[in-house]
XYZ file of C-alpha atoms in Angstrom:
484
model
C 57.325 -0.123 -84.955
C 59.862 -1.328 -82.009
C 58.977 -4.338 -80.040
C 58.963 -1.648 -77.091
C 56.676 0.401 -78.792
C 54.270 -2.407 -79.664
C 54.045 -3.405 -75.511
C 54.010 0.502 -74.558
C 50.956 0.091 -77.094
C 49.006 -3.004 -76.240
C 49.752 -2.022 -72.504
C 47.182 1.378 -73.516
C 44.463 -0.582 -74.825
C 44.434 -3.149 -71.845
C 44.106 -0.847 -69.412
C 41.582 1.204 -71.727
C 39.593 -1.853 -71.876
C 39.587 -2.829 -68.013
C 39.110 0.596 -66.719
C 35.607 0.763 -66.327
C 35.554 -2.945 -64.638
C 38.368 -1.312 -62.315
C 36.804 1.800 -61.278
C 33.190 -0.258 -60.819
C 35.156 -2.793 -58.412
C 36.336 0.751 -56.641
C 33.123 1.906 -56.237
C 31.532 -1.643 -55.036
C 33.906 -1.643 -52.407
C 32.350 1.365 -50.505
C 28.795 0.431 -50.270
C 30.406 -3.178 -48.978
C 31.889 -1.395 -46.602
C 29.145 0.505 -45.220
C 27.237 -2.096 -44.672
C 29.706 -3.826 -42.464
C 28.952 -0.368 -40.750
C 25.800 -0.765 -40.611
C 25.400 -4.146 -39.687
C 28.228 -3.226 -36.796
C 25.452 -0.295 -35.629
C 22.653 -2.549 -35.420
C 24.647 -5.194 -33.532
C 25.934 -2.678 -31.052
C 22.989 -1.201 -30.365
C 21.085 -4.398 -29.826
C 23.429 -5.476 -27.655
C 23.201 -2.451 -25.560
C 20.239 -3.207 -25.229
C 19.846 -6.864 -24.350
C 22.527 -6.082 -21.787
C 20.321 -3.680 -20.488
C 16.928 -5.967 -20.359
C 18.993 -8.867 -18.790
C 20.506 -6.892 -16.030
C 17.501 -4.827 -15.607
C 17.866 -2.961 -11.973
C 15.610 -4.965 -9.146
C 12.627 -3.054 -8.647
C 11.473 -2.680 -5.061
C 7.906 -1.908 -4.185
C 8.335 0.938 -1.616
C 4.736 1.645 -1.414
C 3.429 2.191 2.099
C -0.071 2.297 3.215
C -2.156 5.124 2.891
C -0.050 6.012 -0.254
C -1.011 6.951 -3.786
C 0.043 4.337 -6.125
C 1.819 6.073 -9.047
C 1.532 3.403 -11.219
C -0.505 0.467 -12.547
C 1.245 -3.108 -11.905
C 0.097 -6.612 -12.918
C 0.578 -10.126 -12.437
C 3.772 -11.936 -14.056
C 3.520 -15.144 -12.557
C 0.561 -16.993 -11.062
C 0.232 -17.436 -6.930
C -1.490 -16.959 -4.324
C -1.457 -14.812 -0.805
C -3.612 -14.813 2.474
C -4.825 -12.143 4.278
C -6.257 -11.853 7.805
C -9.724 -11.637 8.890
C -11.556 -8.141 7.784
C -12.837 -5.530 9.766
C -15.842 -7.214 9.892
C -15.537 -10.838 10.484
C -13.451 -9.389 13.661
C -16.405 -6.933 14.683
C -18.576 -10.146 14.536
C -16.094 -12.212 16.762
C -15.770 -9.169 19.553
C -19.361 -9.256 19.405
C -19.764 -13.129 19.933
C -17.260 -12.569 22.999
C -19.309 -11.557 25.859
C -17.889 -9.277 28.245
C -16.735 -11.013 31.876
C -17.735 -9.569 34.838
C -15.752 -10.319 38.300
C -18.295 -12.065 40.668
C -17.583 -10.776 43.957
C -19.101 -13.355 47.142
C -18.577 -11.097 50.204
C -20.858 -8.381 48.888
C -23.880 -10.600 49.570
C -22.556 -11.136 52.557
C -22.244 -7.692 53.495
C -25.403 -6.640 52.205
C -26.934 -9.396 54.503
C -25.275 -8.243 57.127
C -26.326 -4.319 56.781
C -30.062 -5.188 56.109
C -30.350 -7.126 59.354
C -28.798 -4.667 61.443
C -30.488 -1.898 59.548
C -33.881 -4.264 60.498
C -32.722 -4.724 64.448
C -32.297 -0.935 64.513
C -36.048 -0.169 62.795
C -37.361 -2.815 65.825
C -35.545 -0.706 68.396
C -37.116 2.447 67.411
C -39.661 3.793 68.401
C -42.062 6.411 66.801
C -41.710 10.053 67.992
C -37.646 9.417 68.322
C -35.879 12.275 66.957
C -32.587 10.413 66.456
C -32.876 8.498 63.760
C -30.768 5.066 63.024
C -28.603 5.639 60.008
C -28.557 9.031 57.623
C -30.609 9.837 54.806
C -32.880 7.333 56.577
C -36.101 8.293 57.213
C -39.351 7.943 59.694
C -41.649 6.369 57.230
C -38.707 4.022 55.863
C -38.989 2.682 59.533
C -42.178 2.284 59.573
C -42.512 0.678 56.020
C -39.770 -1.870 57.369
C -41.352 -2.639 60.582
C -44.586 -3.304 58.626
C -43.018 -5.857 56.124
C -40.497 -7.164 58.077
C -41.462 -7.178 61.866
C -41.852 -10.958 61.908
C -38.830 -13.101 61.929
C -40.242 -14.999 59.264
C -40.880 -12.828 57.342
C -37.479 -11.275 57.292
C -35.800 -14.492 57.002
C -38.096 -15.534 53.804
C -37.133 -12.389 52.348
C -33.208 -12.843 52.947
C -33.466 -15.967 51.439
C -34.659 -14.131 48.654
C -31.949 -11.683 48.820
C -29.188 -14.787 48.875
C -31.032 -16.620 45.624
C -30.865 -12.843 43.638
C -27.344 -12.264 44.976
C -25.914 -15.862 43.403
C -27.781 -15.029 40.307
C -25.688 -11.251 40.644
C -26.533 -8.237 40.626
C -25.221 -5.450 37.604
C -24.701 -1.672 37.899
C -27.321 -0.027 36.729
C -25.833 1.855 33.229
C -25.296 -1.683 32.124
C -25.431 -1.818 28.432
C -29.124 -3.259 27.810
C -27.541 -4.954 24.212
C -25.525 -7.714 25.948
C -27.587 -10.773 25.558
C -25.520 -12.535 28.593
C -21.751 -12.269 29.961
C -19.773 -14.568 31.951
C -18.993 -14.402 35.371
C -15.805 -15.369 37.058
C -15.592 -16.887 41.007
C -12.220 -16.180 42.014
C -12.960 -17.822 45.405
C -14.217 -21.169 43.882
C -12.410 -20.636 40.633
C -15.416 -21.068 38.366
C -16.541 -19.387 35.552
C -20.612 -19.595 34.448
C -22.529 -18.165 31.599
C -25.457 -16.066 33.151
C -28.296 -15.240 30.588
C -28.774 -11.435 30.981
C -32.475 -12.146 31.927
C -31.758 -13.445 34.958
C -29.373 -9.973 36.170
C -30.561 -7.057 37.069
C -29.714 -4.009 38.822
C -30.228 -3.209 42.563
C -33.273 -1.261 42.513
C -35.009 -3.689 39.991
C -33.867 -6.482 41.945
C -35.210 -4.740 45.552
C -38.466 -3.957 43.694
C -38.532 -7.488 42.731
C -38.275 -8.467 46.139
C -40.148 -6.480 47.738
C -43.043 -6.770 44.926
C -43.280 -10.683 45.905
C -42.767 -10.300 49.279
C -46.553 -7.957 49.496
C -47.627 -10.083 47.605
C -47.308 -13.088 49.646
C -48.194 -11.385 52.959
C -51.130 -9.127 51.329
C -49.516 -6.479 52.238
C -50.349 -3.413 49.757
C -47.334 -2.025 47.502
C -47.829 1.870 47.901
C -45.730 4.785 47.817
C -44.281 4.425 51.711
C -42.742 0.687 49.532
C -41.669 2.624 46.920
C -40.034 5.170 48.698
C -38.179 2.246 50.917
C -37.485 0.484 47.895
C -35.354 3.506 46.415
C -33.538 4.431 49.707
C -32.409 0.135 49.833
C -31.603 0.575 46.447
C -29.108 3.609 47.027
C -27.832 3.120 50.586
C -27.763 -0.663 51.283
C -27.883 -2.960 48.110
C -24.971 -2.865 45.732
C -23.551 -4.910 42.562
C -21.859 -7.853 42.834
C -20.594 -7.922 39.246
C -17.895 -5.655 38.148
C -16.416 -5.646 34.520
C -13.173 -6.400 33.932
C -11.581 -5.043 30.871
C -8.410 -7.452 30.726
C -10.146 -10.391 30.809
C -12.688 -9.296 28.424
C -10.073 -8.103 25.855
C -7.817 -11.138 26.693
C -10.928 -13.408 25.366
C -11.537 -11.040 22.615
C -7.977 -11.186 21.329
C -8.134 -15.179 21.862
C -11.134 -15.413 19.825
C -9.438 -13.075 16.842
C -6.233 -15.022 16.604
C -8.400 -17.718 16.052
C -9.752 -16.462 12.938
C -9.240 -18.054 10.260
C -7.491 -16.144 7.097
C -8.264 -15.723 3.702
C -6.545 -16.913 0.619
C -6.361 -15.063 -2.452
C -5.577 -16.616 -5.853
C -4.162 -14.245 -8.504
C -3.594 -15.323 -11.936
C -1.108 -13.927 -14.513
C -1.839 -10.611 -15.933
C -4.298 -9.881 -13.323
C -4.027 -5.885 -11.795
C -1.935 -6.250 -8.734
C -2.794 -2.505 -7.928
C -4.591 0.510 -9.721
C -2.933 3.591 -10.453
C -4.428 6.623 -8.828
C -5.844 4.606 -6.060
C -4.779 4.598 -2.378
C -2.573 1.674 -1.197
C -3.980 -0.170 1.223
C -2.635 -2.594 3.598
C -3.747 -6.127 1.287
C -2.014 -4.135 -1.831
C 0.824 -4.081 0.162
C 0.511 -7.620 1.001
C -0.365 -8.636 -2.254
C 2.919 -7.169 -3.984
C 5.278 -8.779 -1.632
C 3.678 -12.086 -2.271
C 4.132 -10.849 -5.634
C 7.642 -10.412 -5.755
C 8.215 -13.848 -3.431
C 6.420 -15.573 -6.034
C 8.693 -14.417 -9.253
C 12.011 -15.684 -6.829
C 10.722 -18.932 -6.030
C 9.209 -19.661 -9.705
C 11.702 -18.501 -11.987
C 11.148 -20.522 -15.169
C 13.732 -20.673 -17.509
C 11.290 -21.143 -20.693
C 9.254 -17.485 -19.332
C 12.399 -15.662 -19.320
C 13.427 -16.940 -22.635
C 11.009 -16.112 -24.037
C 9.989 -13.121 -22.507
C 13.703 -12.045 -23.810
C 13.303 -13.700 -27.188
C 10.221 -11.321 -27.653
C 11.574 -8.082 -26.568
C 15.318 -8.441 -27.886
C 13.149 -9.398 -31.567
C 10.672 -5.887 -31.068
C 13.726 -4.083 -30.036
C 15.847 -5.566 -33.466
C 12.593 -4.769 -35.615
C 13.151 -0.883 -34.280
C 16.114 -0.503 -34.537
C 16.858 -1.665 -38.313
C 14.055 0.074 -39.171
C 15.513 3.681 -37.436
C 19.197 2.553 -38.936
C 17.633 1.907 -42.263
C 15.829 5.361 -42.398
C 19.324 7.383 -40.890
C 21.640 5.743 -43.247
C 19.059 5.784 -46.669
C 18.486 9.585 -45.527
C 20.306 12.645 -47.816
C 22.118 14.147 -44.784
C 25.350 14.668 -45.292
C 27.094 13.856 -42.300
C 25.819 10.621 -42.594
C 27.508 9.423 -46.067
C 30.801 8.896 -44.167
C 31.146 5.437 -42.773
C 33.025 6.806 -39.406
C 30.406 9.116 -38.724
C 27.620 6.195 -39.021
C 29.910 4.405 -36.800
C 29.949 7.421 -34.430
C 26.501 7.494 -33.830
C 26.179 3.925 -33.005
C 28.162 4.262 -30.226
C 26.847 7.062 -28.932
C 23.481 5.651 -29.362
C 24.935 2.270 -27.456
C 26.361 4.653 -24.949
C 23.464 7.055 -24.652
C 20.933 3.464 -23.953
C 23.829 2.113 -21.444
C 24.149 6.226 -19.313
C 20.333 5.111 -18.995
C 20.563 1.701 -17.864
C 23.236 2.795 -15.514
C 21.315 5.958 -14.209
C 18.016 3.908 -13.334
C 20.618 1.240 -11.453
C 22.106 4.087 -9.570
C 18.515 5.523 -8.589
C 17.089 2.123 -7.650
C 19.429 -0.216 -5.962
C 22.431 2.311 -4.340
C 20.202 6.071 -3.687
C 16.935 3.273 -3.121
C 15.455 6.667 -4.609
C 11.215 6.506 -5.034
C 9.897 4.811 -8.029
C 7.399 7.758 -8.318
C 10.276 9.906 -9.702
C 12.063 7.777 -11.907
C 11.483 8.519 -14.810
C 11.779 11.887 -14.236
C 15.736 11.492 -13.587
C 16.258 8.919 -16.865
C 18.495 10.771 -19.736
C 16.302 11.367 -22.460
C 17.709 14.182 -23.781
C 21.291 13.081 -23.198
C 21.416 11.057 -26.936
C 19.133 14.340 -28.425
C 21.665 16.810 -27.412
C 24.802 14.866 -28.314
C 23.251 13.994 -31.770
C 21.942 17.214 -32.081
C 25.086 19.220 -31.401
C 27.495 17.065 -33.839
C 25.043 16.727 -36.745
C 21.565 18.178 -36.411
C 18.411 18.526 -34.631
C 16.586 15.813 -37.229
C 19.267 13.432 -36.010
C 19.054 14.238 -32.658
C 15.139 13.652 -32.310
C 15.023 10.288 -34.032
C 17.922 9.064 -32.535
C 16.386 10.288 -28.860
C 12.849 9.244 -30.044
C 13.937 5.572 -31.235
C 15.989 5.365 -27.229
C 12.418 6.328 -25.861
C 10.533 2.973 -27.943
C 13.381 0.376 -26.933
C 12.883 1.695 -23.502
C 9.159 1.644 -23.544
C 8.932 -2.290 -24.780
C 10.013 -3.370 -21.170
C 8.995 -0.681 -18.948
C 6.409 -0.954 -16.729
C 4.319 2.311 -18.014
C 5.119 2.406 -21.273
C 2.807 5.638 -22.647
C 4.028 7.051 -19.766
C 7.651 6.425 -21.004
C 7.101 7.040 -24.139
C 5.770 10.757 -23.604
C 8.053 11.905 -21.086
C 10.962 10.230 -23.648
C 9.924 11.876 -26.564
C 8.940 15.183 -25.241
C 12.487 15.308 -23.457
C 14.157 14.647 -26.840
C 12.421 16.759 -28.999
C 12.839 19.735 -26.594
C 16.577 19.021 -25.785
C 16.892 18.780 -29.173
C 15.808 22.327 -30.241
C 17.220 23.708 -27.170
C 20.507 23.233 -28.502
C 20.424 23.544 -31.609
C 21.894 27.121 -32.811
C 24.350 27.523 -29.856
C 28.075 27.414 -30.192
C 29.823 27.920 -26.538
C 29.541 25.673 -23.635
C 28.088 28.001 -21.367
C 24.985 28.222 -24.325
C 25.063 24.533 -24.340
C 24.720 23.877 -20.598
C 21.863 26.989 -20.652
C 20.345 25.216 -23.559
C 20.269 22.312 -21.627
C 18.243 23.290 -18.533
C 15.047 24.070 -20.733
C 14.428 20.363 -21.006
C 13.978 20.104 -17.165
C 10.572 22.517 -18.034
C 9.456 20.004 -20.586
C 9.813 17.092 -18.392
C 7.872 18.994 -15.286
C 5.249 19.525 -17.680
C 4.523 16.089 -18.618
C 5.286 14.524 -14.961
C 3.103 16.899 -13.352
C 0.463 15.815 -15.852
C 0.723 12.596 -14.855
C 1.012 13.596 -10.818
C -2.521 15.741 -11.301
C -3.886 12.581 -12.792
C -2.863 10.701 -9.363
C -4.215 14.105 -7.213
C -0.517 14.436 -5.641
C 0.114 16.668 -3.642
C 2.171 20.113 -3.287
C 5.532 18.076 -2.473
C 5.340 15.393 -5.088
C 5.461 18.689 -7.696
C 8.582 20.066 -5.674
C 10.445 16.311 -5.720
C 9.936 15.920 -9.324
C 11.062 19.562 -10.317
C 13.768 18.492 -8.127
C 14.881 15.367 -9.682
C 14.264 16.955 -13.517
C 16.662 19.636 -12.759
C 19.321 17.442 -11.450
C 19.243 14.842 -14.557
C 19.834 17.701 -17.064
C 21.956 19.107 -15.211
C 23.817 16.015 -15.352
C 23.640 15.697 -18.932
C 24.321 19.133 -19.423
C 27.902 19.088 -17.581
């Protein structure tokens, strides 16, 4: 045997022997390199994701009074808020005000004046005188007059009388019997006086008053000639010298509420902030904005850590646990490592279209916050998915989206319906067509899934006819979006 043919020969066994060790080291190089795959998959989609939870899109509470609230919301931080004084501790203080009346001097003056010369005319006349003194005034009122006031003393005892009532005042008579006592005002003198409502009362009391003391001091009987006097004086001669003033009486009412003192609420963290279903009222509103003060002036550092260090751990937990079951599944398409790195992007992509859709919505249309979910792509990752591999993909790609985004949403069964409905539906929607114009068609059938569960949700609230419409609306815009 030639030294060639003794190498050509030991060459052969050599390579005989380290064949196997070869072709093993062949085939340990592809599972090494999937899981650099993998392990790229998981990071992208967690970061997706974190970049999504740390530039979440500023919420704004747009609810207005008198509005349904669409959706339960509680306390992050502790603080605290005041509100005015209630309904009722301002019924109490308008009560406590008593109403001012305008004390007017020259009616007492006047009324003096018109019962003396109503008095000189009575002495002047003379029974069987057809022409009377003054109208509605009749024979027997002259008579009756003459009788109790003939005598000079008499008349000026009861004048005096008359004066004394007239300081006290005198009130109309549909005076409001309730008020306990009012305050008077003397523009003249520039006084003001509390006068006990005992001590008012209205002309024809007052006159009957009068009169009532005046027969009795003079024995002089009190028949029906005094009582007819007694109601023409009241009609035709005496008059109130108290009128109401409304601005002065709601000036002192307003005074007295501004001086109310108001209430201060203390709300702890986790406490309900409002109730879904209920209607907003004006301290919900109240209470949010203090709400949303409170989480800009106490920021803490160590809560948002760790408020991120919990979600971004639940959100790694899911998604190892999806990427785990898609990658140790039999389906074909997903032996080869670029397809496995496919579908992490689009999954990264399909979790950033959402971020960027709900940033849109919120802070540049300042769309409602009653319809947005309604207008988040939760199909868009189903129909991708489900168009390049299959619908099995598709659904627990679009289902595992829906769980990240429940872990920070604010209504997370909510979310998580409305998600996974959406992505099973888009899912099977599209998943024997083969032209564009079937996909986009395909498409819209989600919209009717996602109408479904919102109005659901909306009868749960008792919404009306127009929050349906809006929320069709909205639905049918998303996927057309995602269609296109």
């Amino acid at each position: 045997m030639s030294l060639f043919s003794f190498l050509k020969f030991r060459r052969k066994k050599t390579l005989e022997r380290k064949g196997p060790k070869q072709r093993q080291k062949k085939a340990d190089k592809k599972p090494r390199h999937k899981q650099v795959i993998v392990s790229f998959m998981v990071v992208l989609i967690w970061t997706s994701f974190t970049f999504s939870m740390l530039y979440e899109p500023t919420w704004k509470d747009d609810l207005i009074e008198k509005q349904r609230i669409p959706n339960s919301r509680y306390a992050v931080v502790n603080f605290d808020y005041e509100i005015g004084p209630t309904l009722a501790d301002i019924h109490l203080a308008n009560k406590s005000v008593p109403d001012i009346y305008i004390y007017d001097q020259e009616v007492q003056e006047k009324v003096d004046a018109e019962f003396k010369n109503l008095m000189e005319q009575a002495r002047k006349w003379k029974p069987g005188t057809t022409e009377l003194p003054a109208k509605n005034l009749k024979e027997e009122h002259l008579i009756t007059l003459q009788n109790l006031f003939g005598k000079d003393v008499k008349l000026s005892n009861f004048l005096e009388r008359l004066k004394l009532g007239y300081q006290a005042g005198i009130v109309e008579e549909y005076l409001d019997k309730n008020i306990s006592f009012m305050i008077t005002v003397n523009y003249k003198n520039k006084r003001q006086k509390i006068v006990e409502f005992g001590n008012l009362s209205p002309p024809k009391k007052f006159v009957a008053k009068l009169i009532r003391e005046h027969c009795a001091e003079y024995s002089v009987n009190y028949d029906d000639s005094v009582t007819a006097l007694v109601d023409y004086l009241s009609q035709h001669v005496l008059r109130p010298n108290l009128s109401h003033s409304e601005e002065l009486t709601s000036n002192a009412r307003k005074k007295k509420e501004a001086a109310l003192p108001n209430y201060k609420i203390e709300v702890l963290k986790g406490d309900p902030l409002v109730e879904k279903g209920m209607i907003a009222s004006a301290e919900d509103i109240i209470r949010l904005k203090a709400h949303a003060e409170a989480l800009e002036r106490n920021e803490d550092p160590q809560a948002i850590i760790q408020q991120l260090f919990s979600n971004g751990s639940l959100a790694l937990l899911i998604i190892i646990s999806y990427v785990m079951y898609l990658t140790q599944s039999k389906i074909k398409e997903l032996r080869n490592n670029n397809v496995i790195a496919l579908l992490g992007i689009l999954t990264s992509l399909s979790i950033l279209y959402g971020w960027g859709t709900m940033k849109i919505y919120l802070n540049v249309l300042n769309g409602p916050q009653m319809y947005l979910y309604s207008v988040l792509p939760f199909a868009f990752a189903s129909i991708i998915l489900t168009i390049l591999f299959r619908p099995s993909v598709g659904m627990l790609v679009g289902s595992a989206i829906t769980v990240l985004a429940a872990i920070i949403a604010r209504d997370p069964t909510h979310i998580l319906v409305l998600g996974i409905m959406s992505s099973f539906v888009g899912a099977f929607s599209v998943k024997t067509v083969r032209t564009r114009l079937q996909i986009l068609r395909s498409a819209l059938y989600t919209p009717l899934a996602i109408f479904l569960v919102e109005a659901i949700y909306l009868y749960k609230i008792s919404a009306v006819w127009q929050n349906y419409r809006d929320v069709l609306a909205f639905s049918f815009i998303a996927c057309a979006i995602v269609a296109v």
